[in-house]
Short mmCIF file of C-alpha atoms (C1' of nucleotides) in Angstrom, two decimals:
data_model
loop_
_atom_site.label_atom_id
_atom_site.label_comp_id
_atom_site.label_asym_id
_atom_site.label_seq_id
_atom_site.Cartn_x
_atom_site.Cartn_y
_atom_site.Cartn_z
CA UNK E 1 0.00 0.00 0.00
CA UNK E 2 1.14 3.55 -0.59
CA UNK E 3 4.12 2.52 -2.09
CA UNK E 4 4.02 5.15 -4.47
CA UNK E 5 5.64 7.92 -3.81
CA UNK E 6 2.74 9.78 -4.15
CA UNK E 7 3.33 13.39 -2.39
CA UNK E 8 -0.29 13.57 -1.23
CA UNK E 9 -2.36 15.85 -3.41
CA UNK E 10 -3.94 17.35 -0.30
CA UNK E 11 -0.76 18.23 1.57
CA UNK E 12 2.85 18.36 -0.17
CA UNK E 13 4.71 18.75 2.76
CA UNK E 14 3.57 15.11 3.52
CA UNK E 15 5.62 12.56 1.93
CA UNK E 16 4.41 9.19 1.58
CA UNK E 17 5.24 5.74 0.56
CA UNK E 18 8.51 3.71 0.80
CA UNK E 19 11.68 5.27 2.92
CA UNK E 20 14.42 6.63 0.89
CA UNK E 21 17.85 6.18 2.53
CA UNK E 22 18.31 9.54 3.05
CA UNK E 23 15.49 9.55 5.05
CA UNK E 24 16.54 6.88 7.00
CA UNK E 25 19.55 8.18 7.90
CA UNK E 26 18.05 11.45 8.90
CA UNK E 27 15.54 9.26 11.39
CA UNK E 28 18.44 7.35 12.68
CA UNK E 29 21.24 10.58 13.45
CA UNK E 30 18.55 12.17 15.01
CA UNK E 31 17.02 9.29 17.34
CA UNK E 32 20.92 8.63 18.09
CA UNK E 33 21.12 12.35 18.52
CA UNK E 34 18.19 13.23 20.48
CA UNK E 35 15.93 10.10 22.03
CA UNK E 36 12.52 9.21 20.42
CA UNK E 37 10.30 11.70 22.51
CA UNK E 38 7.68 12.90 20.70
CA UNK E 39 6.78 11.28 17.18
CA UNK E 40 4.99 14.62 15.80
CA UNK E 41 8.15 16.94 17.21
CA UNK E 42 10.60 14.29 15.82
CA UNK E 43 9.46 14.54 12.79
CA UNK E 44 9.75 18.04 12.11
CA UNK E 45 12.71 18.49 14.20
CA UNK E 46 14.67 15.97 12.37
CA UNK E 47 13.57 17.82 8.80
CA UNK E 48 11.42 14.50 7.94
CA UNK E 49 8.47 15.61 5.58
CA UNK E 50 6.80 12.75 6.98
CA UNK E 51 3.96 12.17 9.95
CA UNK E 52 5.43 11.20 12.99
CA UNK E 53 2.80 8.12 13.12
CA UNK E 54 5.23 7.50 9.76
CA UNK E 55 8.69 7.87 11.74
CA UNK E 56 7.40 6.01 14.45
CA UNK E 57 6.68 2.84 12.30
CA UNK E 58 9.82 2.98 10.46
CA UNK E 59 11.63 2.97 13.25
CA UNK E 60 10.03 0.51 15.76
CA UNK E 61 9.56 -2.10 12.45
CA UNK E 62 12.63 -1.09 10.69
CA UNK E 63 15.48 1.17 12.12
CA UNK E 64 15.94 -0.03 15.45
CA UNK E 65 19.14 -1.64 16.01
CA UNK E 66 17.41 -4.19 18.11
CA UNK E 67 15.22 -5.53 15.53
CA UNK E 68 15.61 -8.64 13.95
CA UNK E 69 14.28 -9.67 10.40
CA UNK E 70 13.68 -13.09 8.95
CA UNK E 71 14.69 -16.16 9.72
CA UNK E 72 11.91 -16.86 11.93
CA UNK E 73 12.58 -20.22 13.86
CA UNK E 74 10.98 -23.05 14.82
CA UNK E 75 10.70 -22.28 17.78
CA UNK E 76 9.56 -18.85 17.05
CA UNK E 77 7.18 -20.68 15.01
CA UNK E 78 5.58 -22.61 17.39
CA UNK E 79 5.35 -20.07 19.99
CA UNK E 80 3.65 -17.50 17.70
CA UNK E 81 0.87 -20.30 17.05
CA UNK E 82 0.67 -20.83 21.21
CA UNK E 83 0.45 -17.21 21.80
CA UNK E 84 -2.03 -16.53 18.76
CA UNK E 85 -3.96 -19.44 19.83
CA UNK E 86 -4.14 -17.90 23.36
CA UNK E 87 -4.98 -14.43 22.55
CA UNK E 88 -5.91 -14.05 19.26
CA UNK E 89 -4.98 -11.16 16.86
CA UNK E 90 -3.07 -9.30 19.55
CA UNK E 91 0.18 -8.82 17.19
CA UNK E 92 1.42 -6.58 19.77
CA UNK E 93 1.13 -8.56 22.68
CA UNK E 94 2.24 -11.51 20.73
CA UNK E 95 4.97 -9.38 19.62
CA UNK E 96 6.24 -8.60 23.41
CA UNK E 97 7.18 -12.51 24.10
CA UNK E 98 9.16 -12.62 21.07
CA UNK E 99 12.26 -10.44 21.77
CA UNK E 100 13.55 -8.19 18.45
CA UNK E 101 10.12 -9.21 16.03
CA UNK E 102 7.93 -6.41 15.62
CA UNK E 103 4.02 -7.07 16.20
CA UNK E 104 3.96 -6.46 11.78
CA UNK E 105 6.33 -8.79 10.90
CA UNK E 106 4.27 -11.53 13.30
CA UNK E 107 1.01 -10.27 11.83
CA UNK E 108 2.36 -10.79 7.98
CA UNK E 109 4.33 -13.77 9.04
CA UNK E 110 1.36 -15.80 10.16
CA UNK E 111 -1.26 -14.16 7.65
CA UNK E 112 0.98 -15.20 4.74
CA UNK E 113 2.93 -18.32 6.03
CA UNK E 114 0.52 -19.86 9.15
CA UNK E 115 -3.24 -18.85 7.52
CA UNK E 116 -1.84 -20.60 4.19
CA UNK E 117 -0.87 -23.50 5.73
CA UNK E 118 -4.34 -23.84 7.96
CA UNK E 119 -6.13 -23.19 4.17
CA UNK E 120 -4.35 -26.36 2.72
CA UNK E 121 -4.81 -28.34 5.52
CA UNK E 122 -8.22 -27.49 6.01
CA UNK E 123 -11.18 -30.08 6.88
CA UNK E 124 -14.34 -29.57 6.75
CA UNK E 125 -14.68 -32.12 10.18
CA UNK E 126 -11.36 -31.54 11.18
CA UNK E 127 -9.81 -29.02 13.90
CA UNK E 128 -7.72 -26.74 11.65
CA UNK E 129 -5.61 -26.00 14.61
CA UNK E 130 -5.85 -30.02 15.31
CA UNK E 131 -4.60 -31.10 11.77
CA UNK E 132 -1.78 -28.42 12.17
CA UNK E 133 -0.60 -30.34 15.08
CA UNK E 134 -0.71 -33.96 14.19
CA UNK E 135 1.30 -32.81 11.18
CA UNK E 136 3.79 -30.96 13.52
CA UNK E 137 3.69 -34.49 15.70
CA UNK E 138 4.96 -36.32 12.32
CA UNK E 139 7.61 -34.27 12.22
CA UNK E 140 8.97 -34.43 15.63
CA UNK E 141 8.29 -36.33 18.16
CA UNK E 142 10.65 -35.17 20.29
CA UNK E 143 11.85 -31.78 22.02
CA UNK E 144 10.10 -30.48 25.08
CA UNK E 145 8.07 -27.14 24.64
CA UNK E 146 7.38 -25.26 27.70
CA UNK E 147 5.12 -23.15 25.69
CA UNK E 148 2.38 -25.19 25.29
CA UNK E 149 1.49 -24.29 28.92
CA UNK E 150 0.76 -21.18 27.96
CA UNK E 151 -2.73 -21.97 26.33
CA UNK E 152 -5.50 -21.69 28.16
CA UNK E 153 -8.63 -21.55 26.60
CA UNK E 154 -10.19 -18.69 24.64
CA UNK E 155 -13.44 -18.21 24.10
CA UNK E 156 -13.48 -17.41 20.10
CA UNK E 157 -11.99 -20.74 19.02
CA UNK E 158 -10.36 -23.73 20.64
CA UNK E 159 -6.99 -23.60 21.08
CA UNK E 160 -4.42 -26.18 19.31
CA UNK E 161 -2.41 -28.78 20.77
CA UNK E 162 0.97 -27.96 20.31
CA UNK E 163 2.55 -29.99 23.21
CA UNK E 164 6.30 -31.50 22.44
CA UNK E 165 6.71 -29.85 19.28
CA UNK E 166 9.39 -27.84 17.26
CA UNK E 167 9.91 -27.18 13.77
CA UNK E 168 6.10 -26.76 12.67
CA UNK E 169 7.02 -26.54 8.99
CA UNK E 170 10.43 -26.40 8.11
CA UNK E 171 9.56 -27.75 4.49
CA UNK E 172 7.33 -25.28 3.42
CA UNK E 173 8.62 -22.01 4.99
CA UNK E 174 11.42 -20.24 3.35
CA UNK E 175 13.80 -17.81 5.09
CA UNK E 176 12.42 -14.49 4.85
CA UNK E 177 14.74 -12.08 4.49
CA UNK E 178 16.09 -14.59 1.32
CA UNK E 179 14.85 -11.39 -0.70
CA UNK E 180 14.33 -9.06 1.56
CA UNK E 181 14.98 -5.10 0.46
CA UNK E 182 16.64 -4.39 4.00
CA UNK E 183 19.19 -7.35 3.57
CA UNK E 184 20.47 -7.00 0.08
CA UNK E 185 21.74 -3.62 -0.63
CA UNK E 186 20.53 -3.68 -4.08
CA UNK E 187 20.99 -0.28 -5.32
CA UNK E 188 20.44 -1.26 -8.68
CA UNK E 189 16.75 -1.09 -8.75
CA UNK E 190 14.97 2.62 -9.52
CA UNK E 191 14.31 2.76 -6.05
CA UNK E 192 17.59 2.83 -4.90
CA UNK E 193 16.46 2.52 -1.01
CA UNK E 194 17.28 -1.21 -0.58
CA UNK E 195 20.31 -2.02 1.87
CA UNK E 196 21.16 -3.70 4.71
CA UNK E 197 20.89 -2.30 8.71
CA UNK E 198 24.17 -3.21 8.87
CA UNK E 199 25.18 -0.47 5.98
CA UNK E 200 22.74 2.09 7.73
CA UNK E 201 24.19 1.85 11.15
CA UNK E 202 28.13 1.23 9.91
CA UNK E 203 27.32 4.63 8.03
CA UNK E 204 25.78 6.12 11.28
CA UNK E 205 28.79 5.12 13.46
CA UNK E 206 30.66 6.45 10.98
CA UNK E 207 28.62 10.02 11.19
CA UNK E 208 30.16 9.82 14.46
CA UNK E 209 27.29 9.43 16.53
"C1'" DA N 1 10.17 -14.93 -24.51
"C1'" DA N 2 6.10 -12.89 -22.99
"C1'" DT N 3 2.35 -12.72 -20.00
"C1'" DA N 4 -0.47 -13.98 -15.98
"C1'" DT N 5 -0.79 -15.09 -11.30
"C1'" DG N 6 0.13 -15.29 -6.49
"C1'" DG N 7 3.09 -14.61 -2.39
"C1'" DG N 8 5.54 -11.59 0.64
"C1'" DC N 9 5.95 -7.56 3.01
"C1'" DA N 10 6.37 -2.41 3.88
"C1'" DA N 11 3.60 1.11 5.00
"C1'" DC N 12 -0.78 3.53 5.50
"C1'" DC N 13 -5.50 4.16 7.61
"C1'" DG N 14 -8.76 4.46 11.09
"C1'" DC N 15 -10.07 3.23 15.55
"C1'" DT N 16 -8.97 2.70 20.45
"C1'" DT N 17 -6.41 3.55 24.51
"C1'" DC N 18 -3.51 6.25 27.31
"C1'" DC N 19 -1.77 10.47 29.20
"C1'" DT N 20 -1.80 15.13 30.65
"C1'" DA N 21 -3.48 19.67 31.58
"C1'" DC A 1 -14.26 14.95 35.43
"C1'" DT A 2 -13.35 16.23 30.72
"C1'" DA A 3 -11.15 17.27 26.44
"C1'" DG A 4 -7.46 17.11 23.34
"C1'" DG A 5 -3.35 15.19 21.69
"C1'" DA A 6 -0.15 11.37 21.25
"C1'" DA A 7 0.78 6.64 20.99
"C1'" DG A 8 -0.58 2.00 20.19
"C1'" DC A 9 -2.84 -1.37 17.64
"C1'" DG A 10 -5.02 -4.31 14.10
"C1'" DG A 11 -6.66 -4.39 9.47
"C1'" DT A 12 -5.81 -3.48 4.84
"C1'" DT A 13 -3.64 -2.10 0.58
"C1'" DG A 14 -0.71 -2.23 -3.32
"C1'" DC A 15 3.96 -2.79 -5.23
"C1'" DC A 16 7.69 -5.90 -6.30
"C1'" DC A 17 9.30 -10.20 -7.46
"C1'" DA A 18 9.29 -15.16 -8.31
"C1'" DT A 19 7.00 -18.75 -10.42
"C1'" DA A 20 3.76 -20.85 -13.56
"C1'" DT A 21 1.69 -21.07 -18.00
#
DNA sequence: AATATGGGCAACCGCTTCCTA
DNA sequence: CTAGGAAGCGGTTGCCCATAT
């Protein structure tokens, strides 16, 4: 969405769409510089045309140094299914027991990896949560999981039966960041905004901050 | 080789919650 | 207690790219 740069015909001072590296730099000096305070003051303080609900995302998904991208394990895996299937669609929350993911890269991790999986193994008389986890059962049968004590029932659908398992679907899910903008520094595109964190904050220490 | 299709994900929108004066 | 602003959150969109036809 938005990816177009599209400078807002209502406002022009407003800039939209994907994060140039310029811009990212400019967040990044300036958080290093100053703190995060406020998101609206940041923003204009730091000479970003962009809303500080804008800045704010970009940093807390993107930026941070903290964050990590792809590569989701197993065990990350698992325990995103035990925490979803305990509260639900609370990315957020979710987000909180999984140290360095972001509560969007959980939400678009399990819409496009764990909802795609429950569609193929879907049965009509048949748990979808409950075919999920015999198939994780065929594939190990071993390693403890303390996380399956988490569940406790929720009132909008049963939760799954994950108990003793790891490696949910190791098959079927790529690495993320295989292709990922951040983690390829492919300049050659027209964009010319895809790099790594590690270029970002190598050229921030460098900036001397 | 060209075109169609679908997956993955960054980023925005709108609503809700929290905080402060 | 109330109102206004800021932050947080979940849902959704649309572009890019890989794969299929």
């Amino acid at each position: 969405m938005d990816k177009k740069p599209c400078n807002s015909s209502q406002d022009p001072e407003v800039r939209k769409g994907p994060w140039t590296m310029e811009e990212d730099l400019i967040l990044i000096n300036y958080i290093a510089n100053h703190g995060e305070g406020v998101w609206n003051s940041l923003a204009k303080a730091a000479g970003l045309k962009r809303t500080g609900k804008s800045c704010r995302l970009r940093w807390l998904n993107y930026l941070r140094p903290d964050v990590r991208r792809g590569n989701i394990t197993p065990e990350e895996q698992l325990l995103i299914m035990e925490l979803h299937a305990k509260w639900g669609n609370r990315w957020s929350k979710i987000a909180k027991h999984l140290p360095g993911r972001t509560d969007n890269e959980i939400k678009n991790f399990w819409r496009t990896r764990i909802q795609k999986h429950i569609k193929q193994v879907d049965h009509p008389h048949q748990n979808n949560f409950q075919q999920m986890s015999l198939e994780i059962n065929d594939h190990h049968q071993s390693s403890s999981s303390q996380v399956s004590n988490i569940v406790e029932p929720m009132e909008s659908y049963s939760p799954p039966s994950y108990q003793g398992t790891l490696e949910p679907f190791p098959a079927q899910f790529p690495t993320i960041n295989d292709h990922h903008p951040s983690s390829c520094c492919t300049n050659d595109n027209n964009n010319n905004n895809y790099w790594s964190m590690e270029d970002i904050w190598s050229m921030q220490l460098l900036n001397g901050d």
